[in-house]
Coordinates of C-alpha atoms in Angstrom, one line a residue:
X1 CA 103.5 119.8 60.2
X2 CA 105.3 121.7 62.9
X3 CA 104.3 122.1 66.5
X4 CA 105.7 124.6 68.8
X5 CA 105.8 123.9 72.5
X6 CA 105.5 126.9 74.8
X7 CA 107.0 126.4 78.2
X8 CA 105.5 128.4 81.0
X9 CA 107.9 129.5 83.6
X10 CA 106.8 127.9 86.9
X11 CA 108.5 130.2 89.4
X12 CA 107.0 131.7 92.5
X13 CA 104.3 133.7 90.7
X14 CA 102.9 130.7 88.9
X15 CA 102.1 127.1 89.9
X16 CA 100.9 126.3 93.3
X17 CA 100.9 129.2 95.9
X18 CA 103.1 128.6 98.9
X19 CA 101.4 128.7 102.2
X20 CA 98.8 131.4 101.7
X21 CA 96.6 132.0 98.7
X22 CA 94.1 134.7 98.1
X23 CA 91.6 134.3 95.3
X24 CA 89.4 137.1 94.1
X25 CA 87.5 138.0 91.0
X26 CA 88.9 140.6 88.6
X27 CA 86.3 143.1 89.7
X28 CA 86.8 142.6 93.4
X29 CA 88.3 146.0 94.3
X30 CA 92.1 145.5 94.0
X31 CA 94.4 146.2 96.9
X32 CA 91.8 147.4 99.3
X33 CA 89.9 144.1 99.0
X34 CA 93.1 142.1 99.5
X35 CA 94.0 144.2 102.5
X36 CA 90.7 143.5 104.0
X37 CA 91.1 139.7 103.4
X38 CA 94.5 139.7 105.0
X39 CA 93.8 142.1 107.9
X40 CA 93.0 139.5 110.5
X41 CA 95.8 138.3 112.6
X42 CA 93.5 136.9 115.3
X43 CA 95.1 133.5 115.8
X44 CA 98.6 135.0 115.9
X45 CA 97.4 137.7 118.3
X46 CA 95.8 135.1 120.6
X47 CA 98.9 132.9 120.6
X48 CA 101.2 135.9 121.2
X49 CA 99.0 137.2 124.1
X50 CA 98.9 133.7 125.6
X51 CA 102.7 133.7 125.5
X52 CA 103.0 137.2 127.0
X53 CA 103.5 139.2 123.8
X54 CA 101.1 142.0 122.9
X55 CA 101.2 142.9 119.2
X56 CA 101.0 146.6 118.5
X57 CA 101.5 146.7 114.7
X58 CA 104.8 148.6 114.9
X59 CA 108.6 148.0 114.8
X60 CA 108.8 147.5 118.5
X61 CA 106.2 144.7 118.2
X62 CA 108.3 143.1 115.5
X63 CA 111.4 143.2 117.7
X64 CA 109.6 141.5 120.6
X65 CA 108.0 138.9 118.2
X66 CA 111.4 138.2 116.7
X67 CA 112.9 137.6 120.1
X68 CA 110.2 134.9 120.9
X69 CA 109.7 133.3 117.5
X70 CA 112.5 130.7 117.7
X71 CA 111.3 129.3 121.0
X72 CA 107.7 129.3 119.7
X73 CA 108.7 127.5 116.5
X74 CA 110.7 124.9 118.5
X75 CA 107.6 124.1 120.6
X76 CA 105.5 121.6 118.5
X77 CA 102.3 122.6 120.3
X78 CA 102.1 125.8 118.2
X79 CA 101.1 123.8 115.2
X80 CA 97.8 123.2 116.9
X81 CA 97.1 126.9 117.3
X82 CA 99.0 129.0 114.8
X83 CA 100.8 128.6 111.5
X84 CA 103.8 130.9 112.5
X85 CA 105.3 131.2 109.0
X86 CA 102.2 132.3 107.2
X87 CA 100.6 134.3 110.0
X88 CA 103.7 136.1 111.0
X89 CA 104.3 136.8 107.3
X90 CA 100.9 138.3 106.9
X91 CA 101.3 140.2 110.2
X92 CA 104.6 141.8 109.1
X93 CA 103.1 142.6 105.7
X94 CA 100.3 144.5 107.5
X95 CA 102.8 146.3 109.7
X96 CA 104.6 147.4 106.6
X97 CA 101.4 148.6 105.0
X98 CA 100.4 150.5 108.1
X99 CA 103.8 152.3 108.4
X100 CA 105.5 152.5 105.0
X101 CA 104.0 155.0 102.7
X102 CA 102.9 153.7 99.3
X103 CA 103.1 150.0 100.2
X104 CA 100.2 147.7 99.3
X105 CA 99.3 144.1 98.8
X106 CA 99.5 142.5 95.4
X107 CA 98.3 139.0 94.6
X108 CA 100.4 137.0 92.1
X109 CA 98.6 135.0 89.4
X110 CA 98.8 131.9 91.6
X111 CA 97.0 133.6 94.5
X112 CA 100.1 134.2 96.6
X113 CA 100.1 137.7 98.4
X114 CA 103.2 139.9 98.4
X115 CA 103.8 143.4 99.6
X116 CA 104.6 145.9 96.9
X117 CA 106.6 149.0 97.9
X118 CA 106.2 152.4 96.3
X119 CA 109.2 151.7 94.1
X120 CA 107.5 148.6 92.7
X121 CA 109.7 146.2 94.5
X122 CA 107.9 143.1 95.8
X123 CA 108.5 141.5 99.1
X124 CA 107.3 137.9 99.6
X125 CA 106.9 138.4 103.3
X126 CA 105.5 134.9 104.0
X127 CA 108.6 133.4 102.3
X128 CA 110.9 135.7 104.1
X129 CA 109.4 134.7 107.5
X130 CA 109.6 131.0 106.6
X131 CA 113.2 131.5 105.8
X132 CA 113.7 133.2 109.1
X133 CA 112.1 130.2 110.8
X134 CA 113.7 127.4 108.8
X135 CA 117.0 128.7 107.7
X136 CA 117.9 131.6 110.0
X137 CA 117.0 134.2 107.4
X138 CA 116.6 137.9 108.1
X139 CA 115.1 139.0 111.4
X140 CA 111.6 140.5 111.4
X141 CA 113.0 144.0 112.1
X142 CA 115.5 143.6 109.2
X143 CA 112.6 142.7 106.8
X144 CA 110.8 145.8 108.0
X145 CA 114.0 147.9 107.5
X146 CA 114.3 146.6 103.9
X147 CA 110.7 147.8 103.2
X148 CA 111.1 151.2 104.9
X149 CA 114.4 152.0 103.2
X150 CA 113.3 151.2 99.7

């Protein structure tokens, strides 16, 4: 008797979602439903406003946010109010959706949301922002530039 073991690739699309997960049913309406679920940046907007930054959902807003994010991340009090990596990731994703033609949200099989550009390229915006916060990854305006030039 022979048994065959199938190994399932456990990369970013499978396994446990990192940070943010969106779970919907197969008949839930696709990208519009996901966009609605991810549209609220209320805690980030409140935190930003309390720290003198008004978010206007455009590139200028990303530049201002990027200028403040390191200081905010260094201040441990932010953990009580806002999850910077995930909420800034969702925010930049929504800025991209609002300004880059053909972009939309897609949810990986594990529930993790990513932005899909018109070319089909996927941007894991929450991972990119967490890299920015933890390992000095690309700036928020650079992430936006990658999306708008694709």
